[in-house]
PDB file of C-alpha atoms and ligand atoms in Angstrom:
ATOM      1  CA  UNK A  47    -133.028  85.888  27.775  1.00  0.00           C
ATOM      2  CA  UNK A  48    -133.727  83.147  26.259  1.00  0.00           C
ATOM      3  CA  UNK A  49    -136.520  81.901  25.257  1.00  0.00           C
ATOM      4  CA  UNK A  50    -136.254  78.130  23.655  1.00  0.00           C
ATOM      5  CA  UNK A  51    -134.171  75.910  25.575  1.00  0.00           C
ATOM      6  CA  UNK A  52    -133.019  72.036  25.647  1.00  0.00           C
ATOM      7  CA  UNK A  53    -132.325  70.764  29.242  1.00  0.00           C
ATOM      8  CA  UNK A  54    -129.407  67.643  27.419  1.00  0.00           C
ATOM      9  CA  UNK A  55    -128.635  64.913  29.710  1.00  0.00           C
ATOM     10  CA  UNK A  56    -128.597  60.941  31.021  1.00  0.00           C
ATOM     11  CA  UNK A  57    -131.462  60.057  32.662  1.00  0.00           C
ATOM     12  CA  UNK A  58    -131.021  60.923  36.394  1.00  0.00           C
ATOM     13  CA  UNK A  59    -128.914  64.651  35.702  1.00  0.00           C
ATOM     14  CA  UNK A  60    -132.123  66.417  36.748  1.00  0.00           C
ATOM     15  CA  UNK A  61    -133.491  67.390  33.478  1.00  0.00           C
ATOM     16  CA  UNK A  62    -137.480  67.733  35.156  1.00  0.00           C
ATOM     17  CA  UNK A  63    -136.416  68.351  38.064  1.00  0.00           C
ATOM     18  CA  UNK A  64    -134.537  71.868  37.096  1.00  0.00           C
ATOM     19  CA  UNK A  65    -137.493  72.427  33.968  1.00  0.00           C
ATOM     20  CA  UNK A  66    -139.705  72.102  36.167  1.00  0.00           C
ATOM     21  CA  UNK A  67    -138.275  74.926  38.827  1.00  0.00           C
ATOM     22  CA  UNK A  68    -137.326  76.838  35.926  1.00  0.00           C
ATOM     23  CA  UNK A  69    -140.944  77.904  34.845  1.00  0.00           C
ATOM     24  CA  UNK A  70    -141.666  78.342  37.942  1.00  0.00           C
ATOM     25  CA  UNK A  71    -139.687  81.165  38.009  1.00  0.00           C
ATOM     26  CA  UNK A  72    -139.212  82.466  34.372  1.00  0.00           C
ATOM     27  CA  UNK A  73    -142.442  80.755  32.986  1.00  0.00           C
ATOM     28  CA  UNK A  74    -140.946  78.972  30.489  1.00  0.00           C
ATOM     29  CA  UNK A  75    -143.170  76.493  29.244  1.00  0.00           C
ATOM     30  CA  UNK A  76    -141.912  72.649  30.631  1.00  0.00           C
ATOM     31  CA  UNK A  77    -142.045  70.167  27.451  1.00  0.00           C
ATOM     32  CA  UNK A  78    -141.506  66.356  28.407  1.00  0.00           C
ATOM     33  CA  UNK A  79    -141.720  63.956  26.033  1.00  0.00           C
ATOM     34  CA  UNK A  80    -140.999  60.857  28.884  1.00  0.00           C
ATOM     35  CA  UNK A  81    -143.994  62.804  31.297  1.00  0.00           C
ATOM     36  CA  UNK A  82    -146.248  63.091  27.514  1.00  0.00           C
ATOM     37  CA  UNK A  83    -145.359  59.389  27.255  1.00  0.00           C
ATOM     38  CA  UNK A  84    -146.166  58.080  30.072  1.00  0.00           C
ATOM     39  CA  UNK A  85    -149.284  60.350  30.322  1.00  0.00           C
ATOM     40  CA  UNK A  86    -150.501  58.094  27.038  1.00  0.00           C
ATOM     41  CA  UNK A  87    -149.554  54.939  28.728  1.00  0.00           C
ATOM     42  CA  UNK A  88    -151.580  55.856  31.758  1.00  0.00           C
ATOM     43  CA  UNK A  89    -154.514  56.028  29.327  1.00  0.00           C
ATOM     44  CA  UNK A  90    -153.958  52.868  27.487  1.00  0.00           C
ATOM     45  CA  UNK A  91    -153.766  54.474  23.759  1.00  0.00           C
ATOM     46  CA  UNK A  92    -152.659  53.222  20.905  1.00  0.00           C
ATOM     47  CA  UNK A  93    -149.795  55.461  21.135  1.00  0.00           C
ATOM     48  CA  UNK A  94    -148.984  53.881  25.006  1.00  0.00           C
ATOM     49  CA  UNK A  95    -149.102  50.996  24.001  1.00  0.00           C
ATOM     50  CA  UNK A  96    -146.512  51.131  21.234  1.00  0.00           C
ATOM     51  CA  UNK A  97    -144.927  53.692  23.594  1.00  0.00           C
ATOM     52  CA  UNK A  98    -145.030  51.121  27.265  1.00  0.00           C
ATOM     53  CA  UNK A  99    -142.847  48.099  25.850  1.00  0.00           C
ATOM     54  CA  UNK A 100    -140.053  50.473  24.748  1.00  0.00           C
ATOM     55  CA  UNK A 101    -140.696  52.290  28.121  1.00  0.00           C
ATOM     56  CA  UNK A 102    -139.967  49.865  30.683  1.00  0.00           C
ATOM     57  CA  UNK A 103    -136.530  48.472  28.740  1.00  0.00           C
ATOM     58  CA  UNK A 104    -135.132  51.385  29.038  1.00  0.00           C
ATOM     59  CA  UNK A 105    -135.033  51.654  24.939  1.00  0.00           C
ATOM     60  CA  UNK A 106    -136.617  54.365  22.978  1.00  0.00           C
ATOM     61  CA  UNK A 107    -139.450  55.098  21.107  1.00  0.00           C
ATOM     62  CA  UNK A 108    -138.701  55.213  17.676  1.00  0.00           C
ATOM     63  CA  UNK A 109    -137.757  58.453  15.990  1.00  0.00           C
ATOM     64  CA  UNK A 110    -140.700  58.816  13.782  1.00  0.00           C
ATOM     65  CA  UNK A 111    -143.003  59.038  16.568  1.00  0.00           C
ATOM     66  CA  UNK A 112    -140.790  61.535  19.239  1.00  0.00           C
ATOM     67  CA  UNK A 113    -140.981  63.664  16.149  1.00  0.00           C
ATOM     68  CA  UNK A 114    -144.871  63.108  15.644  1.00  0.00           C
ATOM     69  CA  UNK A 115    -145.286  64.387  19.212  1.00  0.00           C
ATOM     70  CA  UNK A 116    -142.637  67.565  19.258  1.00  0.00           C
ATOM     71  CA  UNK A 117    -143.948  68.973  15.985  1.00  0.00           C
ATOM     72  CA  UNK A 118    -147.980  68.837  17.330  1.00  0.00           C
ATOM     73  CA  UNK A 119    -146.820  70.064  20.801  1.00  0.00           C
ATOM     74  CA  UNK A 120    -144.694  73.400  19.306  1.00  0.00           C
ATOM     75  CA  UNK A 121    -147.918  74.292  17.327  1.00  0.00           C
ATOM     76  CA  UNK A 122    -149.950  74.475  20.417  1.00  0.00           C
ATOM     77  CA  UNK A 123    -147.276  76.461  23.079  1.00  0.00           C
ATOM     78  CA  UNK A 124    -147.050  79.923  22.714  1.00  0.00           C
ATOM     79  CA  UNK A 125    -143.784  81.942  24.512  1.00  0.00           C
ATOM     80  CA  UNK A 126    -140.228  80.642  25.738  1.00  0.00           C
ATOM     81  CA  UNK A 127    -140.054  76.878  26.235  1.00  0.00           C
ATOM     82  CA  UNK A 128    -138.404  73.325  27.715  1.00  0.00           C
ATOM     83  CA  UNK A 129    -137.799  70.565  25.779  1.00  0.00           C
ATOM     84  CA  UNK A 130    -136.925  68.186  28.915  1.00  0.00           C
ATOM     85  CA  UNK A 131    -136.291  64.794  27.047  1.00  0.00           C
ATOM     86  CA  UNK A 132    -136.207  65.458  23.706  1.00  0.00           C
ATOM     87  CA  UNK A 133    -133.510  65.243  21.074  1.00  0.00           C
ATOM     88  CA  UNK A 134    -132.373  61.708  22.159  1.00  0.00           C
ATOM     89  CA  UNK A 135    -130.593  61.156  18.554  1.00  0.00           C
ATOM     90  CA  UNK A 136    -129.005  62.752  15.558  1.00  0.00           C
ATOM     91  CA  UNK A 137    -132.060  62.116  13.560  1.00  0.00           C
ATOM     92  CA  UNK A 138    -134.375  63.472  16.533  1.00  0.00           C
ATOM     93  CA  UNK A 139    -132.697  67.253  16.697  1.00  0.00           C
ATOM     94  CA  UNK A 140    -131.887  67.113  13.132  1.00  0.00           C
ATOM     95  CA  UNK A 141    -135.438  67.053  12.232  1.00  0.00           C
ATOM     96  CA  UNK A 142    -135.419  69.270  15.690  1.00  0.00           C
ATOM     97  CA  UNK A 143    -133.258  72.323  13.787  1.00  0.00           C
ATOM     98  CA  UNK A 144    -136.238  72.313  10.363  1.00  0.00           C
ATOM     99  CA  UNK A 145    -138.935  73.414  12.910  1.00  0.00           C
ATOM    100  CA  UNK A 146    -137.667  75.106  15.789  1.00  0.00           C
ATOM    101  CA  UNK A 147    -135.168  77.833  16.451  1.00  0.00           C
ATOM    102  CA  UNK A 148    -133.056  76.787  19.824  1.00  0.00           C
ATOM    103  CA  UNK A 149    -131.006  79.845  21.687  1.00  0.00           C
ATOM    104  CA  UNK A 150    -129.643  77.429  24.041  1.00  0.00           C
ATOM    105  CA  UNK A 151    -128.838  73.825  25.237  1.00  0.00           C
ATOM    106  CA  UNK A 152    -128.005  73.391  28.776  1.00  0.00           C
ATOM    107  CA  UNK A 153    -126.138  70.282  29.795  1.00  0.00           C
ATOM    108  CA  UNK A 154    -126.036  68.549  32.870  1.00  0.00           C
ATOM    109  CA  UNK A 155    -123.229  66.656  33.751  1.00  0.00           C
ATOM    110  CA  UNK A 156    -123.250  64.355  36.500  1.00  0.00           C
ATOM    111  CA  UNK A 157    -121.180  61.290  37.176  1.00  0.00           C
ATOM    112  CA  UNK A 158    -122.660  57.943  36.829  1.00  0.00           C
ATOM    113  CA  UNK A 159    -122.666  56.955  40.416  1.00  0.00           C
ATOM    114  CA  UNK A 160    -124.797  60.506  41.519  1.00  0.00           C
ATOM    115  CA  UNK A 161    -126.985  58.845  38.848  1.00  0.00           C
ATOM    116  CA  UNK A 162    -127.407  55.561  39.901  1.00  0.00           C
ATOM    117  CA  UNK A 163    -128.040  57.190  43.381  1.00  0.00           C
ATOM    118  CA  UNK A 164    -130.657  59.333  42.575  1.00  0.00           C
ATOM    119  CA  UNK A 165    -132.647  57.073  39.776  1.00  0.00           C
ATOM    120  CA  UNK A 166    -132.608  54.378  42.716  1.00  0.00           C
ATOM    121  CA  UNK A 167    -134.236  56.206  44.587  1.00  0.00           C
ATOM    122  CA  UNK A 168    -135.892  58.729  43.051  1.00  0.00           C
ATOM    123  CA  UNK A 169    -140.208  58.008  43.563  1.00  0.00           C
ATOM    124  CA  UNK A 170    -142.895  60.076  40.964  1.00  0.00           C
ATOM    125  CA  UNK A 171    -146.536  60.763  41.345  1.00  0.00           C
ATOM    126  CA  UNK A 172    -149.329  58.940  39.483  1.00  0.00           C
ATOM    127  CA  UNK A 173    -151.153  61.893  39.298  1.00  0.00           C
ATOM    128  CA  UNK A 174    -149.743  64.779  38.281  1.00  0.00           C
ATOM    129  CA  UNK A 175    -146.042  63.549  37.979  1.00  0.00           C
ATOM    130  CA  UNK A 176    -143.764  65.743  40.061  1.00  0.00           C
ATOM    131  CA  UNK A 177    -140.956  63.570  41.022  1.00  0.00           C
ATOM    132  CA  UNK A 178    -139.814  63.116  44.925  1.00  0.00           C
ATOM    133  CA  UNK A 179    -136.185  61.561  45.277  1.00  0.00           C
ATOM    134  CA  UNK A 180    -136.559  59.246  48.563  1.00  0.00           C
ATOM    135  CA  UNK A 181    -132.823  60.451  49.726  1.00  0.00           C
ATOM    136  CA  UNK A 182    -132.316  64.034  48.607  1.00  0.00           C
ATOM    137  CA  UNK A 183    -135.533  65.626  48.168  1.00  0.00           C
ATOM    138  CA  UNK A 184    -138.237  63.381  50.357  1.00  0.00           C
ATOM    139  CA  UNK A 185    -142.147  64.124  49.968  1.00  0.00           C
ATOM    140  CA  UNK A 186    -143.217  65.329  53.675  1.00  0.00           C
ATOM    141  CA  UNK A 187    -145.352  62.387  54.058  1.00  0.00           C
ATOM    142  CA  UNK A 188    -143.744  59.276  52.859  1.00  0.00           C
ATOM    143  CA  UNK A 189    -145.415  57.387  50.030  1.00  0.00           C
ATOM    144  CA  UNK A 190    -147.926  61.245  49.331  1.00  0.00           C
ATOM    145  CA  UNK A 191    -147.393  64.045  46.710  1.00  0.00           C
ATOM    146  CA  UNK A 192    -146.565  67.577  48.196  1.00  0.00           C
ATOM    147  CA  UNK A 193    -148.547  68.787  45.205  1.00  0.00           C
ATOM    148  CA  UNK A 194    -151.276  67.299  44.617  1.00  0.00           C
ATOM    149  CA  UNK A 195    -152.328  64.775  47.369  1.00  0.00           C
ATOM    150  CA  UNK A 196    -151.226  61.562  44.952  1.00  0.00           C
ATOM    151  CA  UNK A 197    -149.751  58.244  45.298  1.00  0.00           C
ATOM    152  CA  UNK A 198    -145.788  58.197  45.143  1.00  0.00           C
ATOM    153  CA  UNK A 199    -144.411  55.225  42.812  1.00  0.00           C
ATOM    154  CA  UNK A 200    -140.930  54.283  41.981  1.00  0.00           C
ATOM    155  CA  UNK A 201    -141.238  53.982  37.812  1.00  0.00           C
ATOM    156  CA  UNK A 202    -140.879  50.375  35.752  1.00  0.00           C
ATOM    157  CA  UNK A 203    -137.651  51.398  34.052  1.00  0.00           C
ATOM    158  CA  UNK A 204    -136.243  53.102  37.389  1.00  0.00           C
ATOM    159  CA  UNK A 205    -135.541  49.784  38.240  1.00  0.00           C
ATOM    160  CA  UNK A 206    -131.553  48.818  38.367  1.00  0.00           C
ATOM    161  CA  UNK A 207    -131.351  46.577  34.523  1.00  0.00           C
ATOM    162  CA  UNK A 208    -133.698  49.298  33.609  1.00  0.00           C
ATOM    163  CA  UNK A 209    -131.052  52.313  34.646  1.00  0.00           C
ATOM    164  CA  UNK A 210    -128.237  49.964  33.197  1.00  0.00           C
ATOM    165  CA  UNK A 211    -129.421  49.817  29.691  1.00  0.00           C
ATOM    166  CA  UNK A 212    -130.726  53.577  30.035  1.00  0.00           C
ATOM    167  CA  UNK A 213    -127.249  54.710  31.056  1.00  0.00           C
ATOM    168  CA  UNK A 214    -125.864  52.639  27.300  1.00  0.00           C
ATOM    169  CA  UNK A 215    -128.098  53.698  25.032  1.00  0.00           C
ATOM    170  CA  UNK A 216    -127.753  57.452  26.389  1.00  0.00           C
ATOM    171  CA  UNK A 217    -124.216  56.594  25.568  1.00  0.00           C
ATOM    172  CA  UNK A 218    -124.552  55.647  22.013  1.00  0.00           C
ATOM    173  CA  UNK A 219    -127.504  57.178  20.885  1.00  0.00           C
ATOM    174  CA  UNK A 220    -128.338  60.838  22.836  1.00  0.00           C
ATOM    175  CA  UNK A 221    -124.486  61.349  24.376  1.00  0.00           C
ATOM    176  CA  UNK A 222    -123.831  62.512  20.410  1.00  0.00           C
ATOM    177  CA  UNK A 223    -125.846  65.039  20.534  1.00  0.00           C
ATOM    178  CA  UNK A 224    -124.307  67.460  22.865  1.00  0.00           C
ATOM    179  CA  UNK A 225    -121.574  68.119  19.697  1.00  0.00           C
ATOM    180  CA  UNK A 226    -124.431  68.631  17.145  1.00  0.00           C
ATOM    181  CA  UNK A 227    -125.127  71.375  20.042  1.00  0.00           C
ATOM    182  CA  UNK A 228    -121.742  72.294  20.482  1.00  0.00           C
ATOM    183  CA  UNK A 229    -121.378  73.218  16.651  1.00  0.00           C
ATOM    184  CA  UNK A 230    -123.845  74.934  17.023  1.00  0.00           C
ATOM    185  CA  UNK A 231    -122.436  77.437  19.686  1.00  0.00           C
ATOM    186  CA  UNK A 232    -125.391  77.108  21.394  1.00  0.00           C
ATOM    187  CA  UNK A 233    -124.381  74.520  24.203  1.00  0.00           C
ATOM    188  CA  UNK A 234    -123.652  75.717  28.151  1.00  0.00           C
ATOM    189  CA  UNK A 235    -122.385  73.468  30.503  1.00  0.00           C
ATOM    190  CA  UNK A 236    -123.600  72.926  33.948  1.00  0.00           C
ATOM    191  CA  UNK A 237    -121.636  70.224  36.510  1.00  0.00           C
ATOM    192  CA  UNK A 238    -124.064  68.513  39.460  1.00  0.00           C
ATOM    193  CA  UNK A 239    -120.916  66.308  41.023  1.00  0.00           C
ATOM    194  CA  UNK A 240    -122.255  65.258  44.005  1.00  0.00           C
ATOM    195  CA  UNK A 241    -125.862  63.938  45.004  1.00  0.00           C
ATOM    196  CA  UNK A 242    -126.853  65.884  47.968  1.00  0.00           C
ATOM    197  CA  UNK A 243    -126.115  69.026  45.835  1.00  0.00           C
ATOM    198  CA  UNK A 244    -129.855  70.940  46.951  1.00  0.00           C
ATOM    199  CA  UNK A 245    -132.155  71.711  43.257  1.00  0.00           C
ATOM    200  CA  UNK A 246    -132.010  75.577  43.500  1.00  0.00           C
ATOM    201  CA  UNK A 247    -128.899  75.563  44.222  1.00  0.00           C
ATOM    202  CA  UNK A 248    -128.093  74.282  40.925  1.00  0.00           C
ATOM    203  CA  UNK A 249    -131.550  76.123  39.087  1.00  0.00           C
ATOM    204  CA  UNK A 250    -129.578  79.846  40.263  1.00  0.00           C
ATOM    205  CA  UNK A 251    -126.639  78.658  37.708  1.00  0.00           C
ATOM    206  CA  UNK A 252    -129.401  77.863  35.213  1.00  0.00           C
ATOM    207  CA  UNK A 253    -130.884  80.711  35.568  1.00  0.00           C
ATOM    208  CA  UNK A 254    -128.688  83.391  35.127  1.00  0.00           C
ATOM    209  CA  UNK A 255    -127.281  81.757  31.993  1.00  0.00           C
ATOM    210  CA  UNK A 256    -130.698  82.137  30.407  1.00  0.00           C
ATOM    211  CA  UNK A 257    -130.914  85.768  31.627  1.00  0.00           C
TER     212      UNK A 257
HETATM  213  P1  AMP B  54    -137.937  60.043  30.701  1.00  0.00           P
HETATM  214  O1  AMP B  54    -139.066  60.752  31.406  1.00  0.00           O
HETATM  215  O2  AMP B  54    -137.593  60.983  29.693  1.00  0.00           O
HETATM  216  O3  AMP B  54    -136.895  59.556  30.850  1.00  0.00           O
HETATM  217  O4  AMP B  54    -138.289  58.868  29.224  1.00  0.00           O
HETATM  218  C1  AMP B  54    -138.925  57.801  29.871  1.00  0.00           C
HETATM  219  C2  AMP B  54    -138.390  57.443  28.796  1.00  0.00           C
HETATM  220  O5  AMP B  54    -139.681  57.480  27.299  1.00  0.00           O
HETATM  221  C3  AMP B  54    -137.155  57.034  28.097  1.00  0.00           C
HETATM  222  O6  AMP B  54    -136.883  55.847  28.576  1.00  0.00           O
HETATM  223  C4  AMP B  54    -137.745  56.891  26.323  1.00  0.00           C
HETATM  224  O7  AMP B  54    -138.072  55.198  26.239  1.00  0.00           O
HETATM  225  C5  AMP B  54    -138.693  57.325  25.962  1.00  0.00           C
HETATM  226  N1  AMP B  54    -138.311  58.687  25.523  1.00  0.00           N
HETATM  227  C6  AMP B  54    -138.550  59.584  26.057  1.00  0.00           C
HETATM  228  N2  AMP B  54    -138.531  60.682  25.534  1.00  0.00           N
HETATM  229  C7  AMP B  54    -137.537  60.480  24.295  1.00  0.00           C
HETATM  230  C8  AMP B  54    -137.415  59.795  22.781  1.00  0.00           C
HETATM  231  N3  AMP B  54    -137.279  61.693  23.201  1.00  0.00           N
HETATM  232  N4  AMP B  54    -137.025  59.975  22.044  1.00  0.00           N
HETATM  233  C9  AMP B  54    -137.365  58.207  22.111  1.00  0.00           C
HETATM  234  N5  AMP B  54    -138.386  57.727  23.468  1.00  0.00           N
HETATM  235  C10 AMP B  54    -137.930  59.041  24.227  1.00  0.00           C
END
């Protein structure tokens, strides 16, 4: 079984949703840099204050900060893991080459129309970060997290202006990372052409590739 994984793809491709489900099924630890940053913002740490302005605008947090966060996280983790939201630039991918042996990069292909629909209806839990979707993955009770009972909210960067900017940033800075891993021979593409495909269907495909 492949151990050290990256889930790559534009915002709204489902990286987090699939990573948390693969973690439940196979035990690979999900490392989501966006979740780590949102936690820092919530706690109002120095790092959180620095990151917040980039995040709200849908821009990337500087590489130096992100590489630092990831290095520390990888030191703590034992066994398999899934990087969800890292690397997002060639610079980050090169830094990662030096500290990790990546076995598999799952590149999620999702049409832009589906992404915009998903992001604008996405809601997440203030307490545990679990992701829901008003259209495709609604919570059992409106506004309440199924997992922990926490309050659900729309991310600041899931509003239309920030979504547009995040997609631009993805094309310019993150899409080149796909080629970086294609050259290493570890890239596998997984497509999801429609918004209403149940997540477990995609997770099944990903689990087969990992095994
Ligand atoms: P995500 O939850 O993965 O969509 O991340 C939310 C936001 O956190 C992004 O739009 C960026 O502002 C920031 N972020 C997360 N991961 C990274 C990264 N690897 N490099 C730079 N910024 C990041």
